[in-house]
mmCIF file of C-alpha atoms and ligand atoms in Angstrom:
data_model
loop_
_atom_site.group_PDB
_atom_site.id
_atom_site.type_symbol
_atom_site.label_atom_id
_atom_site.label_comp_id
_atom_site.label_asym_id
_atom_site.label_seq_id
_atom_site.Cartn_x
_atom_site.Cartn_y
_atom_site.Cartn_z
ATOM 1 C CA UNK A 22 143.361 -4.111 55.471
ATOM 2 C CA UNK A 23 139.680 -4.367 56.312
ATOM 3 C CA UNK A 24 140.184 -3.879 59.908
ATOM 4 C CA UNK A 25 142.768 -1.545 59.188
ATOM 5 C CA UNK A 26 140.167 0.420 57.677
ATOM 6 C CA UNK A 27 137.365 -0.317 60.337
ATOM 7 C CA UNK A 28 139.897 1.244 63.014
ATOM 8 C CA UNK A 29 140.541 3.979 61.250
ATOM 9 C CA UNK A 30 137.012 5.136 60.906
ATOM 10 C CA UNK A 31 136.502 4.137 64.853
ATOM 11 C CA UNK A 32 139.434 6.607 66.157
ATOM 12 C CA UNK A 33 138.345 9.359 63.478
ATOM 13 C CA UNK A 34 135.448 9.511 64.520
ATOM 14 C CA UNK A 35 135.690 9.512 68.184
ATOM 15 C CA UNK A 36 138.360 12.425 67.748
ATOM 16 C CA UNK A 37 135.831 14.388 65.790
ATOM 17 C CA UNK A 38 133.305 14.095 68.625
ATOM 18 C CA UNK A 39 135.819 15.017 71.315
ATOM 19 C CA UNK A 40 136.725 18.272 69.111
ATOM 20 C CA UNK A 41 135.255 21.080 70.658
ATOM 21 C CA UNK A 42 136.710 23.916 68.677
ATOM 22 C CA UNK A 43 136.886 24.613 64.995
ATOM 23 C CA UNK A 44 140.865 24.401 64.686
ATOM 24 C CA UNK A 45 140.935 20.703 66.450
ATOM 25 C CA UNK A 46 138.263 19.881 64.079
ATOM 26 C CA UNK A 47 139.788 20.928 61.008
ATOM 27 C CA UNK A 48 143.477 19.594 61.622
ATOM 28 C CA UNK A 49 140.625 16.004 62.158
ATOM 29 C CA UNK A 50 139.986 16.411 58.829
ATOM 30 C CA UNK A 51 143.743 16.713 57.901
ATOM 31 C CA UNK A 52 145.166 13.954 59.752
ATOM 32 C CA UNK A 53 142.870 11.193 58.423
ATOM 33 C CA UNK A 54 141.256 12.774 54.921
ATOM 34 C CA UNK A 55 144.519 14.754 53.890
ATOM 35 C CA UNK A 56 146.632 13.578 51.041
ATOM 36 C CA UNK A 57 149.215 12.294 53.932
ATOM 37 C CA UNK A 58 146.400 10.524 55.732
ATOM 38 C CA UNK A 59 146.330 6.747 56.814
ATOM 39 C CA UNK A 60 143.288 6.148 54.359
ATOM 40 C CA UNK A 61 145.371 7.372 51.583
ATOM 41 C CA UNK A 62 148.239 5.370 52.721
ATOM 42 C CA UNK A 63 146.040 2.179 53.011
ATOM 43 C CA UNK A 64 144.615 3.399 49.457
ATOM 44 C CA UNK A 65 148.258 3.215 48.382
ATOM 45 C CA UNK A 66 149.045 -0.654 49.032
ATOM 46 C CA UNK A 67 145.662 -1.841 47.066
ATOM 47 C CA UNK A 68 148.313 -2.697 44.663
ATOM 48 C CA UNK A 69 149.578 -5.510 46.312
ATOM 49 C CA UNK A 70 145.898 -6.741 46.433
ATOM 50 C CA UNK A 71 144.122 -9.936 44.551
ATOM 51 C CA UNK A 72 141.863 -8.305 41.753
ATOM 52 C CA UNK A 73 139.182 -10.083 44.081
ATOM 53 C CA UNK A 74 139.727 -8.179 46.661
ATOM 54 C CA UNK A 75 140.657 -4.557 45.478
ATOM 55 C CA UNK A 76 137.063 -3.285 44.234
ATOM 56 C CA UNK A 77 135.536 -4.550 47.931
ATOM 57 C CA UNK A 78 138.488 -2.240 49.824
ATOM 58 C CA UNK A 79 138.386 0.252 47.519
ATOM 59 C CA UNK A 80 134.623 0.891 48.299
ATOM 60 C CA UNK A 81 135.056 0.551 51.877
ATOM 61 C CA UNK A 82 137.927 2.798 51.989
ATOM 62 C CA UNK A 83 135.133 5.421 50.196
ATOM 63 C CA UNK A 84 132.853 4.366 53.137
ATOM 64 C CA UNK A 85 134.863 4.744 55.014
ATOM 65 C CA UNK A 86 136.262 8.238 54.227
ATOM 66 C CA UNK A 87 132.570 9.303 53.411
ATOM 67 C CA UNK A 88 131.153 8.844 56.870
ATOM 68 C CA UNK A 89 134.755 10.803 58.448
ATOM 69 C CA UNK A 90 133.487 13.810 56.116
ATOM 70 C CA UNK A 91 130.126 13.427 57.120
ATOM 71 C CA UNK A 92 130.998 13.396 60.095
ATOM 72 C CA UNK A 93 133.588 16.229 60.277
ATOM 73 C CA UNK A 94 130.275 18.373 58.513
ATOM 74 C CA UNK A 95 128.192 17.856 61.061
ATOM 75 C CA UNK A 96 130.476 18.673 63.878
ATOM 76 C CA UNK A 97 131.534 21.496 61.762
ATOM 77 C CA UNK A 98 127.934 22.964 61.915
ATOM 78 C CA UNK A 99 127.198 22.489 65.419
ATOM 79 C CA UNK A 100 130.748 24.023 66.807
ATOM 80 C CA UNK A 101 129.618 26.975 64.104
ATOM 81 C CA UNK A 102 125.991 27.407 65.577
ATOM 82 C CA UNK A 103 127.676 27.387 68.480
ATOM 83 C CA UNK A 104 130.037 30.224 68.641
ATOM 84 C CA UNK A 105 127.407 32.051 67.285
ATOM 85 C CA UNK A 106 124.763 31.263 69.963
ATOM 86 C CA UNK A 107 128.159 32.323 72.441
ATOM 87 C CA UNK A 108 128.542 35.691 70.892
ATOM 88 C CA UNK A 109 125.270 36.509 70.671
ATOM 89 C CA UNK A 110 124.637 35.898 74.513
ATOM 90 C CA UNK A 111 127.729 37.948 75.528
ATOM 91 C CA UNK A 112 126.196 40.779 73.151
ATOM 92 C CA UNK A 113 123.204 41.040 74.599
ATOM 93 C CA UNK A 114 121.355 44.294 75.499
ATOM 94 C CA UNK A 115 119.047 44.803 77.911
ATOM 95 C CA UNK A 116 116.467 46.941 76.858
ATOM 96 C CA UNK A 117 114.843 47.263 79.988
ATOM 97 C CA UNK A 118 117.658 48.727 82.020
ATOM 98 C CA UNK A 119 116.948 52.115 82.682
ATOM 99 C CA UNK A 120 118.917 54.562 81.045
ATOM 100 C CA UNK A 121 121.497 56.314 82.174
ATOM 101 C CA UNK A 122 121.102 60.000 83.043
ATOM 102 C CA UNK A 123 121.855 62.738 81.124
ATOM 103 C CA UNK A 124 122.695 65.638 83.268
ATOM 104 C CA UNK A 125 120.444 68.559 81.408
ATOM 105 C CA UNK A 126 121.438 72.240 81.798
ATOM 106 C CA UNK A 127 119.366 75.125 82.560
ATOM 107 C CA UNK A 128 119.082 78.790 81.683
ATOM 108 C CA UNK A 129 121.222 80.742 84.573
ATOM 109 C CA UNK A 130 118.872 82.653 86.760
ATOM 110 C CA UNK A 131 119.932 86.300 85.478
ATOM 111 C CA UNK A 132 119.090 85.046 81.836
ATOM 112 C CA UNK A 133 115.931 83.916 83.132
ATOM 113 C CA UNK A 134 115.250 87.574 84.929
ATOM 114 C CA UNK A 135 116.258 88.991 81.447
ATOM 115 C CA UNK A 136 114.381 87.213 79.308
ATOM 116 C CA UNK A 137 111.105 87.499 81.231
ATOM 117 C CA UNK A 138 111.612 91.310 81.045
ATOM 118 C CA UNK A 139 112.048 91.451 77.824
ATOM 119 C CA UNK A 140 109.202 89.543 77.438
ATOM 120 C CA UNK A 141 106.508 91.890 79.564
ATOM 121 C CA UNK A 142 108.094 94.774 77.458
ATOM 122 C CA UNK A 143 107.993 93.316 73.734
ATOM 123 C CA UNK A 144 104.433 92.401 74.737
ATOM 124 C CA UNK A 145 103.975 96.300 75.099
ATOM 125 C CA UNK A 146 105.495 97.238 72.347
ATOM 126 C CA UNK A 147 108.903 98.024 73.054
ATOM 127 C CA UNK A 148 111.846 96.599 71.238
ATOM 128 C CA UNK A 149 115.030 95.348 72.418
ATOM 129 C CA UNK A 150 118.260 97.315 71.676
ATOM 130 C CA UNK A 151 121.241 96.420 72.474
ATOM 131 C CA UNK A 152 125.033 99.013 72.793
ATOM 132 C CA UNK A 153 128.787 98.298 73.293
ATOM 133 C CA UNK A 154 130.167 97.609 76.714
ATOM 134 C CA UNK A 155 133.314 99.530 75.678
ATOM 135 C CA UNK A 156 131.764 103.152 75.224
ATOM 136 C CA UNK A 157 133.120 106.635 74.661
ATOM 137 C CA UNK A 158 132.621 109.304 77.150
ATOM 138 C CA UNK A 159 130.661 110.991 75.222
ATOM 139 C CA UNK A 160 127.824 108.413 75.095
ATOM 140 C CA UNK A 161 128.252 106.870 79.251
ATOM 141 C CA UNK A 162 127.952 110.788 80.179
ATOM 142 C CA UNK A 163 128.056 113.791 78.089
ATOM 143 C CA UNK A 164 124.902 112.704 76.088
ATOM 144 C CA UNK A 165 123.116 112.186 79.515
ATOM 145 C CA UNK A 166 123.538 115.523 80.581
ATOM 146 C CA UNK A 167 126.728 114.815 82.515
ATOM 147 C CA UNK A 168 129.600 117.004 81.191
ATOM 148 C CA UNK A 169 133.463 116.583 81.981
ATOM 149 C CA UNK A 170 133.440 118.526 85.171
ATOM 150 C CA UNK A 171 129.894 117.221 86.876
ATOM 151 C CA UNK A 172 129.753 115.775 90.070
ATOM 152 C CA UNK A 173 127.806 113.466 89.817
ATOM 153 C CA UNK A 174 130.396 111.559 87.193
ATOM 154 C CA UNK A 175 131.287 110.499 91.058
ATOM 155 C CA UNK A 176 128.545 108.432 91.703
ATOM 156 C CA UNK A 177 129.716 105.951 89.406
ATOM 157 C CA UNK A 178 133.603 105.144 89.476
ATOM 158 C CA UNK A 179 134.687 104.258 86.251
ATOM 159 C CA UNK A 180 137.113 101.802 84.557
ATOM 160 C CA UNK A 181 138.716 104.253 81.738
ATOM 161 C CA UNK A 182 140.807 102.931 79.123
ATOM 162 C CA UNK A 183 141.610 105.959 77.487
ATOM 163 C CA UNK A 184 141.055 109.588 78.343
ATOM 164 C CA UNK A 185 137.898 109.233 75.972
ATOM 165 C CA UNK A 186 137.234 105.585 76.600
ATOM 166 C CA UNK A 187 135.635 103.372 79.403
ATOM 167 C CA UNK A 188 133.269 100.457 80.443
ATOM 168 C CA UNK A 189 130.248 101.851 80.099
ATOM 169 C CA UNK A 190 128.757 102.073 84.062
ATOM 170 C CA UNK A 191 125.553 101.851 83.015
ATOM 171 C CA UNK A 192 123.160 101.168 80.098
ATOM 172 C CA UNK A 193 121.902 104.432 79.823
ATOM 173 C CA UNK A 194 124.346 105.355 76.611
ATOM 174 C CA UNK A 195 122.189 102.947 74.828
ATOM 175 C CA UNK A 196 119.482 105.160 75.162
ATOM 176 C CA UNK A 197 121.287 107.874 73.663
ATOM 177 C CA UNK A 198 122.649 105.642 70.751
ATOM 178 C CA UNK A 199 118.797 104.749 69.861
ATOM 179 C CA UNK A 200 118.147 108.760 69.916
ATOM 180 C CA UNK A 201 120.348 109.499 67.602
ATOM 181 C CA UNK A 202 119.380 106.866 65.072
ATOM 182 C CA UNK A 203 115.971 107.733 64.930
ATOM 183 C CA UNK A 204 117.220 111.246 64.405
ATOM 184 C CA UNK A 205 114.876 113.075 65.528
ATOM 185 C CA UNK A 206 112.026 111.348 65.080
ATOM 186 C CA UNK A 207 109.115 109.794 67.861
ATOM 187 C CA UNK A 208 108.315 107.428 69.051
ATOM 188 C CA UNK A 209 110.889 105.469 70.765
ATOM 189 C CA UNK A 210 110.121 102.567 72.622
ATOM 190 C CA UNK A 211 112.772 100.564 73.935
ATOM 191 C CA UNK A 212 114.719 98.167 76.443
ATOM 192 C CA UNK A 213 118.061 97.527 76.668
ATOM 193 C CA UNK A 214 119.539 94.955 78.355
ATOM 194 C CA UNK A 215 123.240 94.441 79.008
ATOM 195 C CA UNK A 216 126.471 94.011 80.959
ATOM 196 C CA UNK A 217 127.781 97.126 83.312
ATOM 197 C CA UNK A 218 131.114 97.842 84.659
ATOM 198 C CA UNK A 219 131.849 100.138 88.209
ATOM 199 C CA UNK A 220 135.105 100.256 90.098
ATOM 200 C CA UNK A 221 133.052 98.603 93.486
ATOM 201 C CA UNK A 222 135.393 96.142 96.011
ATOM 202 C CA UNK A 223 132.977 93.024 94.862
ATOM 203 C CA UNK A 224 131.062 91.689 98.469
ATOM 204 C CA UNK A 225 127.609 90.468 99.251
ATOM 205 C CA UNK A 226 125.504 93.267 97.367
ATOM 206 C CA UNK A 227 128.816 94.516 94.831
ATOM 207 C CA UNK A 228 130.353 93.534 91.790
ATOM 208 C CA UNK A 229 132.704 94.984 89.729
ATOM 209 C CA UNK A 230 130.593 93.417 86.294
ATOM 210 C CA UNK A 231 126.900 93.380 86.127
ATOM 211 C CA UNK A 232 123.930 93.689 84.303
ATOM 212 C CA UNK A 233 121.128 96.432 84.286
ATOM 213 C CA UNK A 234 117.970 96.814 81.568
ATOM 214 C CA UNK A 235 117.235 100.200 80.762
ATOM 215 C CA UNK A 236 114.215 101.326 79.469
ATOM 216 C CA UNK A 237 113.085 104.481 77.431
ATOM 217 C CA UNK A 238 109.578 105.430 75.800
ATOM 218 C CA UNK A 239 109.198 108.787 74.204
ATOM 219 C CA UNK A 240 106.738 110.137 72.236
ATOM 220 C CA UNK A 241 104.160 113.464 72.427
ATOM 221 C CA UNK A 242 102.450 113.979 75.907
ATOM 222 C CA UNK A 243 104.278 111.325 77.675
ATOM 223 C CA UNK A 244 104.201 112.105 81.227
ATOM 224 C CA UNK A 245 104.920 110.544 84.803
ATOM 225 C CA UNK A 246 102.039 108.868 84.894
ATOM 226 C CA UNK A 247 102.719 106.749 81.829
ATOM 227 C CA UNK A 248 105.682 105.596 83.797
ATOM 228 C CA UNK A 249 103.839 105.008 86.768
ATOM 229 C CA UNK A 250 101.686 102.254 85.240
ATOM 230 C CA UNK A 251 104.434 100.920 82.946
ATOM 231 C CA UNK A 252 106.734 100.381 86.204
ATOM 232 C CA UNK A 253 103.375 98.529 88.496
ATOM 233 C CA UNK A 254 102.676 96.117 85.319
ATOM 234 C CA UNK A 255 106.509 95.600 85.447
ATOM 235 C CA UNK A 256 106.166 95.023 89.793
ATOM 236 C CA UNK A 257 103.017 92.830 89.334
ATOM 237 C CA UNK A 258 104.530 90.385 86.425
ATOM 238 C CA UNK A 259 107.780 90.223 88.018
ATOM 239 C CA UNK A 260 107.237 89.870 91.669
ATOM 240 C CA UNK A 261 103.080 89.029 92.133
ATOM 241 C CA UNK A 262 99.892 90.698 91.584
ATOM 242 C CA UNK A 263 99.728 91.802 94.701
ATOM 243 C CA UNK A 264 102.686 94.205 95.050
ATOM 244 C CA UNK A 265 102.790 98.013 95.300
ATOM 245 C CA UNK A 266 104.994 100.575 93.615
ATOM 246 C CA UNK A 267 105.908 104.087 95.093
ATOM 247 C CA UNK A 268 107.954 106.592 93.592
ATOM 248 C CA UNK A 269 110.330 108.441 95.857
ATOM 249 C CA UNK A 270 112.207 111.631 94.538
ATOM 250 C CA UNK A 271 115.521 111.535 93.569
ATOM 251 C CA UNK A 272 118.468 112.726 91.336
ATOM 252 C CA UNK A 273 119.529 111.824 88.130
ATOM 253 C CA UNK A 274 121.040 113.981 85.375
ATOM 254 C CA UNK A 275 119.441 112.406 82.712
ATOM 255 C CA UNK A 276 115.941 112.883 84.309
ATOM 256 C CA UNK A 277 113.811 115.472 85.662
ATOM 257 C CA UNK A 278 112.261 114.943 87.674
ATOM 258 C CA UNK A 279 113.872 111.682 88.771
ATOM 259 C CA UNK A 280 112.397 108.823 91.256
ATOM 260 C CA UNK A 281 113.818 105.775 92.534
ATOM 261 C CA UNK A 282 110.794 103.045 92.726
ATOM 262 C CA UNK A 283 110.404 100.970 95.348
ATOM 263 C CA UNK A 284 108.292 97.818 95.144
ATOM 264 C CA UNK A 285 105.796 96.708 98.563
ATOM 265 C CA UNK A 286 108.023 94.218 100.378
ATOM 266 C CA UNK A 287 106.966 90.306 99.493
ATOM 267 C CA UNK A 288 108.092 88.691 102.749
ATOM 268 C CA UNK A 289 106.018 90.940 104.786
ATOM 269 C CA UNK A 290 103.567 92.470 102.699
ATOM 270 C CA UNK A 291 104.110 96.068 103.952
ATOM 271 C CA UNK A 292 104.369 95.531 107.102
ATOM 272 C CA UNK A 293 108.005 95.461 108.043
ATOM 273 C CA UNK A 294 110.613 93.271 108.442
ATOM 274 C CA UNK A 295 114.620 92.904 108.192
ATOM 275 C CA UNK A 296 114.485 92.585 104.435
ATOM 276 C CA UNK A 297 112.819 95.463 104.105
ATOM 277 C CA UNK A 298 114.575 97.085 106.753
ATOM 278 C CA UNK A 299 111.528 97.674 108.719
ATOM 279 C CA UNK A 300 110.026 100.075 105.737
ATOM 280 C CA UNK A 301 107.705 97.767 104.127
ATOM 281 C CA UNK A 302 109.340 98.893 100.818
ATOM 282 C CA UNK A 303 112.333 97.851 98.789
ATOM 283 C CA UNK A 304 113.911 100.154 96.201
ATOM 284 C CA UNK A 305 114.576 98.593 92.838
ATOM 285 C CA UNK A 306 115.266 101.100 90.357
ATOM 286 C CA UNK A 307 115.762 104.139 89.537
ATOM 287 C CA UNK A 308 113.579 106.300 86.818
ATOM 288 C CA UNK A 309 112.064 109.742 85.505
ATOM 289 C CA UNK A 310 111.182 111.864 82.713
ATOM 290 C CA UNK A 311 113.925 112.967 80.045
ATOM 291 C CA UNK A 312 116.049 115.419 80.769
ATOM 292 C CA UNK A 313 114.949 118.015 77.470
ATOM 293 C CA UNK A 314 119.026 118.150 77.411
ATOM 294 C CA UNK A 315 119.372 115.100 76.739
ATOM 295 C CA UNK A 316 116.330 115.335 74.165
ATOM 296 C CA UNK A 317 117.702 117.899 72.267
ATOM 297 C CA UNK A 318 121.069 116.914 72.010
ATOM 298 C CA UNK A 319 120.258 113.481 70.460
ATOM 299 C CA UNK A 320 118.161 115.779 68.073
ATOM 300 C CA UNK A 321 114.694 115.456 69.676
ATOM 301 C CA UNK A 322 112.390 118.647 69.891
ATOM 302 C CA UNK A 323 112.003 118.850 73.667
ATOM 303 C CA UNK A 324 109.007 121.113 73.034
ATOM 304 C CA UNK A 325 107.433 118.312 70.709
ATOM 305 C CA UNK A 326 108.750 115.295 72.100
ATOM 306 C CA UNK A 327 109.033 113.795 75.846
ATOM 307 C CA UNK A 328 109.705 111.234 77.479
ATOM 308 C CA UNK A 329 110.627 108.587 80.639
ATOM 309 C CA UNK A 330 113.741 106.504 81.097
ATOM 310 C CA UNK A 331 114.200 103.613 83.677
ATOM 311 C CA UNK A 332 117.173 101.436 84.813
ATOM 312 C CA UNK A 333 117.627 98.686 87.146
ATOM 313 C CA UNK A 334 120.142 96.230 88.293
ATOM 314 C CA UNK A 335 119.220 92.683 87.105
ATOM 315 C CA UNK A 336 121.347 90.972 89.995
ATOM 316 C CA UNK A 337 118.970 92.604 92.498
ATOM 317 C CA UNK A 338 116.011 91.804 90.771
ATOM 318 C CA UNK A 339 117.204 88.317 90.863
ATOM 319 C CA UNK A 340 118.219 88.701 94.694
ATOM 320 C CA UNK A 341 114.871 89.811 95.842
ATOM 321 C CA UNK A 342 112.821 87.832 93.523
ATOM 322 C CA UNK A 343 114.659 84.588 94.349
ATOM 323 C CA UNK A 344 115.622 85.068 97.754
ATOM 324 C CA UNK A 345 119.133 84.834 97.155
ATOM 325 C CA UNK A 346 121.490 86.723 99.502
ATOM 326 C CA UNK A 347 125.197 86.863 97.941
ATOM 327 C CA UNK A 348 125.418 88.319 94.303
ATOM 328 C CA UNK A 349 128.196 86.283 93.941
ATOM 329 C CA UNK A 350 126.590 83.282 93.777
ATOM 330 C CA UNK A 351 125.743 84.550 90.524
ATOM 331 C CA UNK A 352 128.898 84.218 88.709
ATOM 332 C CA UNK A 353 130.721 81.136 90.773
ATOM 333 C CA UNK A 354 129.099 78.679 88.974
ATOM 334 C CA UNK A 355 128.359 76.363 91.804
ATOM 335 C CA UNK A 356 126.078 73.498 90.003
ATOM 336 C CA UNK A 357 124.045 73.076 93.537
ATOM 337 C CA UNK A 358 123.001 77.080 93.117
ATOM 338 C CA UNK A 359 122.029 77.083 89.289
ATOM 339 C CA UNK A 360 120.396 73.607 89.170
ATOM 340 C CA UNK A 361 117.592 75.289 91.752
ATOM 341 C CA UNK A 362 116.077 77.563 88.860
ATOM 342 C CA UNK A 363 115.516 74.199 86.829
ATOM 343 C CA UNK A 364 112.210 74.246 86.721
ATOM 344 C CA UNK A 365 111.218 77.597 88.961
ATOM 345 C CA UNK A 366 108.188 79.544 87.064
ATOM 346 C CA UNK A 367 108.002 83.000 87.425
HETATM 347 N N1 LIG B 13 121.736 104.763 84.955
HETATM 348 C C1 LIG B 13 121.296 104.756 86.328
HETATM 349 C C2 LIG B 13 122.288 103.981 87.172
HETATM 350 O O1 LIG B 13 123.023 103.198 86.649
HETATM 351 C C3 LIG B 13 119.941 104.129 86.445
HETATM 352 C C4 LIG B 13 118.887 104.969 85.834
HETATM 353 C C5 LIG B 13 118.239 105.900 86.571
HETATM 354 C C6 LIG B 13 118.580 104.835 84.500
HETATM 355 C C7 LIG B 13 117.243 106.710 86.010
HETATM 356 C C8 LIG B 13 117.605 105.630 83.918
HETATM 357 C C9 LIG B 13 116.941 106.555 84.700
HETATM 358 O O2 LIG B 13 117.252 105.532 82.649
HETATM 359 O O3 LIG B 13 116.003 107.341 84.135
HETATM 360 O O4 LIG B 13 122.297 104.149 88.366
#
């Protein structure tokens, strides 16, 4: 029974250190310390034992199933530690990868334009002011001096929705709108920015949607020559200190006199070249002095009050001041185009 014992202890023990996994160890533990074990078996015949003999086996069968669970326990803790030290080595991070790249957007080149304008002008004084894209007729051109049957209502072909409603084909009903709410009463100082809509076949230099900022001061004694230096600040912050304005006459209805403003050409610096079309100038807006119709019918005393109005295309402002040749790379999104204003400074 001794020996019995002695072997028992010998395979237990070498089957606990060949377990290498929790579940082998614990069924081990079953097989020889489990109620159905050989121990308890061997436990089970003491009976048949001298009264010599039984307290000697007894204790060694104790030993004997003491060292198994010691055993078992130790194993047990090692196969534990060990799983853990396996999990935490597949878990690992790397801190000192680099990370990977976040693709960061960018403000789209016309937002840029727009905000830097509006920016030179709030640092004058101006505020910004802002109208709806769908506008009456009254407002696009009746209110600018434009009635129903004027021919000039041609040089701007309209989308109409109604009879009395349209896109608005320019800004310059905002500047109306802002009359009328000051009713009356000087000064006015503002710039509107916003989107434009013209019946044009969309190509290189066209598009059917775009965006002008208009301008409009008035106030008493305002003359050209306020809007002569207003309009080189503007040409000097936008496209470099060293550019040129001229003022050409032209028509509007809303202004008299009117000028269209062209800015000395960048690439050659006057000289002339195929940007410039050999002039050494490049028109980018067009401006002059309030119409007193359109004065008076927003409620303005003409005699009292005057004033200058400006508009210009922000797509062309872009185009020149970027270089950029197609206005519709402006609204096709390509990631190559718009990632190149990233970090551009004016
Ligand atoms: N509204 C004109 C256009 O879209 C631009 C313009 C010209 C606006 C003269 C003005 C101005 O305020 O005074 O072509």
């Amino acid at each position: 029974m001794q020996e019995r014992l002695l072997e028992l202890q010998e395979e237990a023990l070498q089957k606990v250190t060949a377990a290498s996994e929790l579940k082998e160890l614990n069924e081990v533990r079953v097989a020889y310390l489990g109620k159905k074990g050989p121990i308890t078996e061997v436990l089970r015949g003491m009976g048949k034992l001298s009264a010599e003999e039984r307290p000697k086996i007894g204790a060694l069968a104790n030993e004997v199933r003491e060292a198994i669970a010691t055993e078992i326990e130790q194993k047990q803790k090692a196969l534990e530690t060990a799983a853990v030290n396996a999990k935490l080595a597949t878990e690992t991070i790397d801190v000192t990868l680099p990370g990977r790249p976040v693709n960061k957007g960018n403000l789209h080149p016309l937002t840029r334009v727009v905000e830097e304008i509006e920016d030179l002008f709030i640092g004058m004084g101006y505020t910004v002011a802002e109208g709806p894209e769908v506008e009456s007729d009254y407002y696009n051109f009746e209110a600018l001096n434009l009635p129903k049957s004027h021919p000039a209502r041609d040089m701007q072909d309209s989308f109409y929705i109604t009879e009395e409603i349209l896109m608005r084909t320019h800004t310059s009903p905002v500047q109306a709108r802002t009359m009328k709410k000051h009713k009356g009463q000087g000064p006015v100082k503002i710039i509107c920015p916003g989107k434009v809509y013209r019946r044009d076949n969309d190509d290189a230099t066209h598009s059917h949607q775009f965006q002008q900022i208009e301008g409009l001061v008035i106030d008493e004694n305002i003359s050209m020559s306020d809007l002569k230096g207003t309009l080189d600040v503007f040409a000097k912050k936008v496209f470099g200190q060293d550019r040129e304005i001229r003022l050409r006459p032209s028509f509007f209805p809303f202004t008299e006199p009117s000028v269209e403003v062209d800015i000395s050409c960048k690439i050659c610096g006057g000289k002339g070249c195929s940007v410039c079309k050999q002039t050494g100038w490049i028109e980018v807006l067009g401006a002059g002095i309030v119409h007193p119709n359109v004065l008076e019918m927003a409620g303005f005393d003409s005699k009292k009050y005057s004033g200058f109005a400006f508009g210009m295309g922000v797509e062309r402002i872009a185009m020149l001041k970027y270089g950029v040749d197609d206005i519709r790379h402006f609204y096709t999104n390509d990631v190559r185009f718009l990632k190149q204003f990233n970090h551009h400074e004016a």
